[in-house]
Coordinates of C-alpha atoms and ligand atoms in Angstrom, one line a residue:
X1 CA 18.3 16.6 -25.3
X2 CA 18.6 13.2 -23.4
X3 CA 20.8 10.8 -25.5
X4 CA 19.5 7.3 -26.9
X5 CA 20.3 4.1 -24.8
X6 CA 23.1 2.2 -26.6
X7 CA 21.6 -0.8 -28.5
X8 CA 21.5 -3.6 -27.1
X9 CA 24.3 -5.2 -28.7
X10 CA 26.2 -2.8 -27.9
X11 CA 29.7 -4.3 -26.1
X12 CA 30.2 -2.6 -22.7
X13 CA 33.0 -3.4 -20.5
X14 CA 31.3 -6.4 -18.0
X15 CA 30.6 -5.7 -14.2
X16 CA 33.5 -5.7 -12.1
X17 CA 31.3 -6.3 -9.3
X18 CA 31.5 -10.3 -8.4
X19 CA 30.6 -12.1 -5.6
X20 CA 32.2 -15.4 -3.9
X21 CA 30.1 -17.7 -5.5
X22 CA 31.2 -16.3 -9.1
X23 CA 27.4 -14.5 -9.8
X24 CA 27.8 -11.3 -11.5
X25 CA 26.2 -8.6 -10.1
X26 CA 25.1 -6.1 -12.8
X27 CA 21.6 -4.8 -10.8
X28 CA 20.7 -2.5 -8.1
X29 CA 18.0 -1.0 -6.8
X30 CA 17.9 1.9 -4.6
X31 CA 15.0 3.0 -2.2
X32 CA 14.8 6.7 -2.4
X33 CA 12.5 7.2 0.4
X34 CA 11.1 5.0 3.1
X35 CA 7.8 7.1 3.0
X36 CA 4.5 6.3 0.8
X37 CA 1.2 7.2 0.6
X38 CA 0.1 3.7 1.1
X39 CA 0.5 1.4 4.0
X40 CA -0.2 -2.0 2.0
X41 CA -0.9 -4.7 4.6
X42 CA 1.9 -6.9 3.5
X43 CA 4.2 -4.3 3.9
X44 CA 3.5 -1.6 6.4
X45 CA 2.1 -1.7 9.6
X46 CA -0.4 0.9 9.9
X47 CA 1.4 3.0 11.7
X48 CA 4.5 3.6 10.9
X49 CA 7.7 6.0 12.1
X50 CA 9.5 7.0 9.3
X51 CA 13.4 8.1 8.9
X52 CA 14.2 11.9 9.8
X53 CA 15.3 13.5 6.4
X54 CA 19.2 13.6 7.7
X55 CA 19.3 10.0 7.7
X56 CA 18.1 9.7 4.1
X57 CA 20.7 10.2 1.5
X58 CA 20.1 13.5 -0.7
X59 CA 19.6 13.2 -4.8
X60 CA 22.7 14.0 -4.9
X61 CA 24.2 11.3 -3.1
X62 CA 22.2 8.8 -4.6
X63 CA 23.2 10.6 -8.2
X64 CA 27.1 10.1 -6.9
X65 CA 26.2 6.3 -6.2
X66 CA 24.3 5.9 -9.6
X67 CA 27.7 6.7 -11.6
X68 CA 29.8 4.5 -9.0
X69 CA 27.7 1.4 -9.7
X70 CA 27.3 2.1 -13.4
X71 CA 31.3 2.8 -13.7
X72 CA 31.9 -0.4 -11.6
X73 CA 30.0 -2.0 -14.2
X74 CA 26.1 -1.9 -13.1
X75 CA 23.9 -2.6 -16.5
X76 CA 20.5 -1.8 -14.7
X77 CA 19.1 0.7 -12.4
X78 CA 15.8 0.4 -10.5
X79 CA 14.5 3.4 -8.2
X80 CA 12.0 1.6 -5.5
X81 CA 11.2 2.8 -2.3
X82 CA 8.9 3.2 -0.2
X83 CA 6.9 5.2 -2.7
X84 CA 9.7 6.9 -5.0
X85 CA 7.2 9.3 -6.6
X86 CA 6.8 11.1 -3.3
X87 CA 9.8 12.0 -2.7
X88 CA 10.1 16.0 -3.7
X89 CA 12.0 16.7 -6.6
X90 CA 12.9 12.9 -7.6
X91 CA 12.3 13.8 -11.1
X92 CA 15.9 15.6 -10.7
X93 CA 17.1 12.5 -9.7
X94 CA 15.9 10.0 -12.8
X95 CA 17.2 12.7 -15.6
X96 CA 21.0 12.8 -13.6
X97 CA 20.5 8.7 -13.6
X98 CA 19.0 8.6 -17.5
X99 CA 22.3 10.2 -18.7
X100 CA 24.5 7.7 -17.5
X101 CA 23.0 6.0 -20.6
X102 CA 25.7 7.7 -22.1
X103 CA 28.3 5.6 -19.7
X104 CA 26.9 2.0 -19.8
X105 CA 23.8 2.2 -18.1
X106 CA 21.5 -0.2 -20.2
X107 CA 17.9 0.5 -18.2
X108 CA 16.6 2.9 -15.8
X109 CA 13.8 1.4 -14.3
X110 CA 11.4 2.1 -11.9
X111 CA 8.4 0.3 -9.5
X112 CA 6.0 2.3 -8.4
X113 CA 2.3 2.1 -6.7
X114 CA 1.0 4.1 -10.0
X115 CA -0.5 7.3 -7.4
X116 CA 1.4 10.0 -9.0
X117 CA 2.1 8.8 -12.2
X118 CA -1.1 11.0 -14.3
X119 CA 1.2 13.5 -12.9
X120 CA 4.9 12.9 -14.1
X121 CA 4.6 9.8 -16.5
X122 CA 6.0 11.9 -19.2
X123 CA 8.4 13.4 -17.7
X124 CA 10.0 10.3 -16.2
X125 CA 9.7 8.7 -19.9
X126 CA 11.8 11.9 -21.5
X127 CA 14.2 11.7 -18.4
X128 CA 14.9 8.2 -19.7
X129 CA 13.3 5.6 -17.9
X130 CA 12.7 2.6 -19.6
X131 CA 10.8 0.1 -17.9
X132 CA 7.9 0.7 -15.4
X133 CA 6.4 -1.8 -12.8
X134 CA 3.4 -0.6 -11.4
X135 CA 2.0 -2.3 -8.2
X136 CA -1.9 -3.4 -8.2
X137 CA -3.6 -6.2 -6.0
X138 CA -7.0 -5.9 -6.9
X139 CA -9.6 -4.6 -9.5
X140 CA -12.1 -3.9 -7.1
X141 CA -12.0 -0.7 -5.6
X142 CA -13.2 -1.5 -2.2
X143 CA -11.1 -4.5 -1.6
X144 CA -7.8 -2.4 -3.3
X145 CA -8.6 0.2 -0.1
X146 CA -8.6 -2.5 1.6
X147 CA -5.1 -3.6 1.2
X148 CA -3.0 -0.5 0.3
X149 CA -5.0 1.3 3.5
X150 CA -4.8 4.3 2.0
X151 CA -5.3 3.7 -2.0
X152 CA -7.6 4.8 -4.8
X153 CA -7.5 1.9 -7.6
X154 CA -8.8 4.8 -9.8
X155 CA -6.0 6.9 -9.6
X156 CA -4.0 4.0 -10.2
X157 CA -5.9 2.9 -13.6
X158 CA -5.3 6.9 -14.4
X159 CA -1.8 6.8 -13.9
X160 CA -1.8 3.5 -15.2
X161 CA -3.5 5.2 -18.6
X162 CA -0.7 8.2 -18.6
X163 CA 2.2 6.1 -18.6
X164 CA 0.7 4.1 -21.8
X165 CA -0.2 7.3 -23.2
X166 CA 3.2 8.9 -22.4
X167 CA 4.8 5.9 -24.5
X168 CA 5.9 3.4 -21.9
X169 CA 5.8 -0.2 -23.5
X170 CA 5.7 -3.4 -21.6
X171 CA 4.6 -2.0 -18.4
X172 CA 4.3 -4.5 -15.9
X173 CA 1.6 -5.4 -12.9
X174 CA 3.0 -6.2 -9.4
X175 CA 0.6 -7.9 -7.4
X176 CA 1.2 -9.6 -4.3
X177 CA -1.6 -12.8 -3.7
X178 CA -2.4 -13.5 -0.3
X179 CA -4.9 -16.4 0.6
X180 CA -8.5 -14.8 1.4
X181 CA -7.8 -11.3 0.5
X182 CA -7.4 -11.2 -3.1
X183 CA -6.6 -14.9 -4.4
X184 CA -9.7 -15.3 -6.5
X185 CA -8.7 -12.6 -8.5
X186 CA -5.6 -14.1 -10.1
X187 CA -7.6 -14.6 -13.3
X188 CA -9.0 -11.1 -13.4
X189 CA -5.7 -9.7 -12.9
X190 CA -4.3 -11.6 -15.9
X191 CA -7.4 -11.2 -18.0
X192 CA -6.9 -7.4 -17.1
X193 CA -3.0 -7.4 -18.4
X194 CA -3.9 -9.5 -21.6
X195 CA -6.6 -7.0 -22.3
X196 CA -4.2 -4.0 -21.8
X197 CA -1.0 -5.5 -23.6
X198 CA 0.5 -5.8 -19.6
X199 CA 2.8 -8.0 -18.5
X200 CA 2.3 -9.3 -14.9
X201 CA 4.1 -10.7 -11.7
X202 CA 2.7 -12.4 -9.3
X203 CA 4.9 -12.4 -5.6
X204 CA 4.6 -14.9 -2.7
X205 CA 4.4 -12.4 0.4
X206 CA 8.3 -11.8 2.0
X207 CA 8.4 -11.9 5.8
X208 CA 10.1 -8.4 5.8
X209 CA 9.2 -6.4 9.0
X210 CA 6.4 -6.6 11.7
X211 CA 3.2 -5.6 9.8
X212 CA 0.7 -6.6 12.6
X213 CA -2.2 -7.2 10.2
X214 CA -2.3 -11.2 9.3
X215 CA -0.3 -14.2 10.1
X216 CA 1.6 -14.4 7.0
X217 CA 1.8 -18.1 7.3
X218 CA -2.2 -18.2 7.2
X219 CA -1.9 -16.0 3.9
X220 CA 0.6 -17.7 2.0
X221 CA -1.0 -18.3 -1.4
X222 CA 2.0 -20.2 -3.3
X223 CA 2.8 -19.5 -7.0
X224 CA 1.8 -23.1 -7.9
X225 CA -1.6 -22.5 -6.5
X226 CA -1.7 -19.5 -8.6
X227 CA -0.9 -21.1 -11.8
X228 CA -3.1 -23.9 -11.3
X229 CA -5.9 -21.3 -11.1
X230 CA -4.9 -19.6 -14.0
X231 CA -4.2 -22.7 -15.8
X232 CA -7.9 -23.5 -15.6
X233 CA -8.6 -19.8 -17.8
X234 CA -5.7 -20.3 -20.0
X235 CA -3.1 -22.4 -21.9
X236 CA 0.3 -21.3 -19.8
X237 CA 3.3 -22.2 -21.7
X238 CA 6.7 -21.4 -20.2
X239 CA 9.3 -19.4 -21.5
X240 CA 13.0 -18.9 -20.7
X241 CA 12.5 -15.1 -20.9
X242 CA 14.3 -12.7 -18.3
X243 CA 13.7 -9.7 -17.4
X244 CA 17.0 -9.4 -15.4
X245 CA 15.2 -9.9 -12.1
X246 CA 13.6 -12.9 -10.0
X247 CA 10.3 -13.4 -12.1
X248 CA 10.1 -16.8 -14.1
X249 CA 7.7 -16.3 -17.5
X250 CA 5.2 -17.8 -19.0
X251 CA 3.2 -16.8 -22.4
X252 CA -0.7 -17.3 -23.2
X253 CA -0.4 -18.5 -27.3
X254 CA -1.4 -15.6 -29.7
X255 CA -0.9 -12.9 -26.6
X256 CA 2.0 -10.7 -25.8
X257 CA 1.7 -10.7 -22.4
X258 CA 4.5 -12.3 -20.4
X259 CA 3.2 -13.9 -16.8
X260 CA 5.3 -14.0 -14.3
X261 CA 5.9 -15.6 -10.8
X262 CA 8.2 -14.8 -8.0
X263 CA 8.3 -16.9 -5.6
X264 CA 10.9 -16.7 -2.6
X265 CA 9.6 -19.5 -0.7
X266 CA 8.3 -22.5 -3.3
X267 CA 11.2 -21.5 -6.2
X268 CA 14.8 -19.7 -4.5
X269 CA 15.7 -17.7 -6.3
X270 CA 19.1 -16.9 -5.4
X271 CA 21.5 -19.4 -7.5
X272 CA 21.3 -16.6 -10.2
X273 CA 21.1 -14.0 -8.1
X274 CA 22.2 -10.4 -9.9
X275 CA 21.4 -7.5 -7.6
X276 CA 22.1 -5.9 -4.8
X277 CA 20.1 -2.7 -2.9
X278 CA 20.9 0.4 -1.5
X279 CA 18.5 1.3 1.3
X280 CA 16.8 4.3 1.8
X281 CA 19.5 5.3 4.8
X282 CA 22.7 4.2 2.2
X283 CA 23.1 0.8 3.6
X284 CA 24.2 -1.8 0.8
X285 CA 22.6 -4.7 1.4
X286 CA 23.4 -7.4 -0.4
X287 CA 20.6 -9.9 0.0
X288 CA 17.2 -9.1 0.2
X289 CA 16.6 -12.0 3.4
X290 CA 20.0 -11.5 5.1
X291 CA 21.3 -8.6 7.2
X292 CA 25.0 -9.0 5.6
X293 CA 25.3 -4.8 4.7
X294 CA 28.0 -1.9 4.3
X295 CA 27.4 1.9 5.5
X296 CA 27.8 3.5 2.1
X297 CA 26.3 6.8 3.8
X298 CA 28.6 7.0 6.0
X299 CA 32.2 6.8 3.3
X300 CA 29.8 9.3 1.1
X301 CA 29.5 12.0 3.9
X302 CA 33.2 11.0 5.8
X303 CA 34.7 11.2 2.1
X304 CA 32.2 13.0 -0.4
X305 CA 34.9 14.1 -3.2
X306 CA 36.6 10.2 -2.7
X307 CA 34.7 8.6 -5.5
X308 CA 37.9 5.7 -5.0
X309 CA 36.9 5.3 -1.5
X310 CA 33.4 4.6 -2.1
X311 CA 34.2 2.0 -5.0
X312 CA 36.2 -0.1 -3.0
X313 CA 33.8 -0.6 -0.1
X314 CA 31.6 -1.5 -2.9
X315 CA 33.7 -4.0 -4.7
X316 CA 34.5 -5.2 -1.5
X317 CA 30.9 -5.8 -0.1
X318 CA 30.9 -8.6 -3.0
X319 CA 33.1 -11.1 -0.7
X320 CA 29.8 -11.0 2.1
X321 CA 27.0 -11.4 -0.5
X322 CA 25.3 -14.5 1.1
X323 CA 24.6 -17.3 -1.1
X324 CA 21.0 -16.5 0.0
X325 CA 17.9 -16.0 2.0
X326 CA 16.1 -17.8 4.4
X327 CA 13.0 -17.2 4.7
X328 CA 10.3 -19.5 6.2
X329 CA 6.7 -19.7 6.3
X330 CA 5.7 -19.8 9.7
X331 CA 8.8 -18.1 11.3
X332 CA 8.9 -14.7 12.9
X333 CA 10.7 -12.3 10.3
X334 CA 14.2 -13.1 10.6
X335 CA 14.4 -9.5 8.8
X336 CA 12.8 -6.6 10.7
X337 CA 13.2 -4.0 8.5
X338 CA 10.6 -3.6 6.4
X339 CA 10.5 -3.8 2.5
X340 CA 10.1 0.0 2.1
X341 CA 13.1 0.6 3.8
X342 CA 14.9 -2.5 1.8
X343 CA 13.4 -1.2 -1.7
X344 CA 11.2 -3.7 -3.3
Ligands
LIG401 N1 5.8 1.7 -3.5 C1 6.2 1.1 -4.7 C2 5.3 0.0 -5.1 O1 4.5 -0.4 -4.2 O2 5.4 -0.5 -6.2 C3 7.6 0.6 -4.7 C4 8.1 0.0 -3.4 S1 7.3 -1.6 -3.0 C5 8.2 -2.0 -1.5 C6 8.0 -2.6 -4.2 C7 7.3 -3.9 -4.4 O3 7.4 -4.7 -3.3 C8 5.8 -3.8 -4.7 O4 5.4 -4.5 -5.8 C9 5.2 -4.4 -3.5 O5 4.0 -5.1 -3.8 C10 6.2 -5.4 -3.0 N2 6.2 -5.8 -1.6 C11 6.1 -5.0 -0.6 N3 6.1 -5.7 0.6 C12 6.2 -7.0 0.2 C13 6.3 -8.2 0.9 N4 6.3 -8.3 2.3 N5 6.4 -9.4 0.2 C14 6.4 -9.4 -1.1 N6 6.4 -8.2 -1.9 C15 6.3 -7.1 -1.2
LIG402 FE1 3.9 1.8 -0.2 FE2 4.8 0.2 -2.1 FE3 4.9 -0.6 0.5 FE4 2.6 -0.4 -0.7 S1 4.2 -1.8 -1.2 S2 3.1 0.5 1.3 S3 2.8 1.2 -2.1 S4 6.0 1.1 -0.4

């Protein structure tokens, strides 16, 4: 049987893992897989080459890097991808993660675009995953086709459906707003998590990768605009809640929903910056908008039983964590990998 999470007052040692501006790093995220079965628009291009399986890292590997982080002091865990769910046999991969509950892990967490989760919600809630962010743009089926490519918004509201029924609380929405695709549903969307106890972020579009499918300048639909639309459906009051990751909160009075914006371009987000990623081919990167990274592959297959080795180069990685991103509307992607490889 898979342990209880400590409580949360429970005192664990404090990340080791600090950076040269003083932030402690306590977060990553790791994109298991750079495939999906989507190709959203802001994301993908349509077609799209993906990684040969060699230059992936196995479970295993990313198991090995799960108890590095959490022994150098990692509190949370997020698996991302890419689509995570597809990968084969990744349900191995969250019950080796949920038992580092048992060594300081305080969350296993996982985002996900909801197509496979009628399937396995259960058994990723008994492996011991504790918070859920399911990606969905629109309510209307056509238009959600439209901008995953390849999606069925009912099999999302089914897997959406499983993971309440499988017990997961406070499951959040991830939609992504972009100007003449899906902006004048803002209000939908959070009428839609009020009505179904959700919580919900709302992202400004990253220019991460060639996507080929808009201008993202011409799309950019800015969290302000958002909450000035939602403002006219509801009394928005803001909160100082966290959820340990970029979103800033706000709460509707007599609801528990918590409303959330993330907004790389009109609010940085980096002076509190906790996280760093581990891409789908074992590159840490330490910054989302920078290319500032360290081959972790490479020390786990040169050195596999050197678990010393490994924490080094990732202790050391802190001193080139960059005091930020970049990103500008209007620019070419600085970045040119794309967010499935980054991990979302
Ligand atoms: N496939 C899963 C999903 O869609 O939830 C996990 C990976 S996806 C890359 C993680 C999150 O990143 C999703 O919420 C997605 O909407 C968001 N995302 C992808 N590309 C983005 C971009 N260019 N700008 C902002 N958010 C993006
Ligand atoms: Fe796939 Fe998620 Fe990217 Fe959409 S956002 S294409 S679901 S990885």
């Amino acid at each position: 049987m898979i342990p209880a999470s400590p409580p949360a007052e429970t005192a664990l040692p404090a990340s080791t893992l600090i950076d040269g501006f003083g932030r402690r790093v306590d977060y990553v995220r790791f994109s298991v897989t750079d495939r999906c079965d989507f190709r959203c628009v802001y994301c993908m291009s349509e077609r799209m080459t993906f990684l040969p399986r060699a230059r992936i890292l196995t479970l295993e590997e990313l198991a090995a890097l799960g108890r590095t982080f959490v022994e150098l002091g990692a509190r949370k865990i997020r698996i991302t991808g890419g689509e995570p769910l597809v990968r084969r046999d990744v349900l191995w991969l969250f019950q080796r993660l949920g038992r580092l509950r048992e060594h300081g892990l305080a969350e296993l967490a996982l985002t996900t675009n909801g197509s496979q989760l009628e399937r396995v919600a259960a058994e990723l809630k008994a492996a011991g995953v504790a918070r859920l962010n399911i990606s969905l743009d629109s309510l209307n089926p056509a238009r959600f086709r439209r901008i995953t490519r390849n999606g069925e918004l009912d099999t999302v509201l089914r897997g959406l459906r499983a993971a309440q029924g499988a017990g997961f609380r406070r499951l959040k929405l991830n939609a992504v707003i972009l100007k003449n695709r899906n902006h004048d549903e803002v209000v939908d969307l959070a009428r839609f998590a009020v009505d179904n106890g959700l919580d919900i972020s709302y992202i400004e579009e990253m220019p991460l990768g060639v996507i080929g499918d808009h201008d993202r300048a011409e799309a950019y639909y800015s969290s302000d605009a958002i909450r000035a639309d939602l403002a006219r459906a509801f009394e928005l009051v803001p909160t100082a809640e966290s959820t340990g990751g970029p979103s800033r909160y706000y709460r509707i009075p007599g609801c528990d929903s918590r409303i959330g914006f993330i907004s790389p371009h009109s609010h940085n987000f980096c002076g509190d910056c906790n996280r760093v990623r581990v891409s789908a081919e074992g590159r840490l990167l330490l910054c989302l908008g920078q290319e500032h990274s360290v081959d972790l592959k490479q020390i786990l297959r040169a050195y596999p039983c050197d678990r010393e080795r490994l924490k080094q180069a990732i202790v050391a990685a802190m001193a080139i964590k960059p005091r930020g991103h970049d990103f500008q509307i209007g620019k070419q992607p600085v970045i040119l990998r794309h967010m499935n490889h980054t991990g979302g």
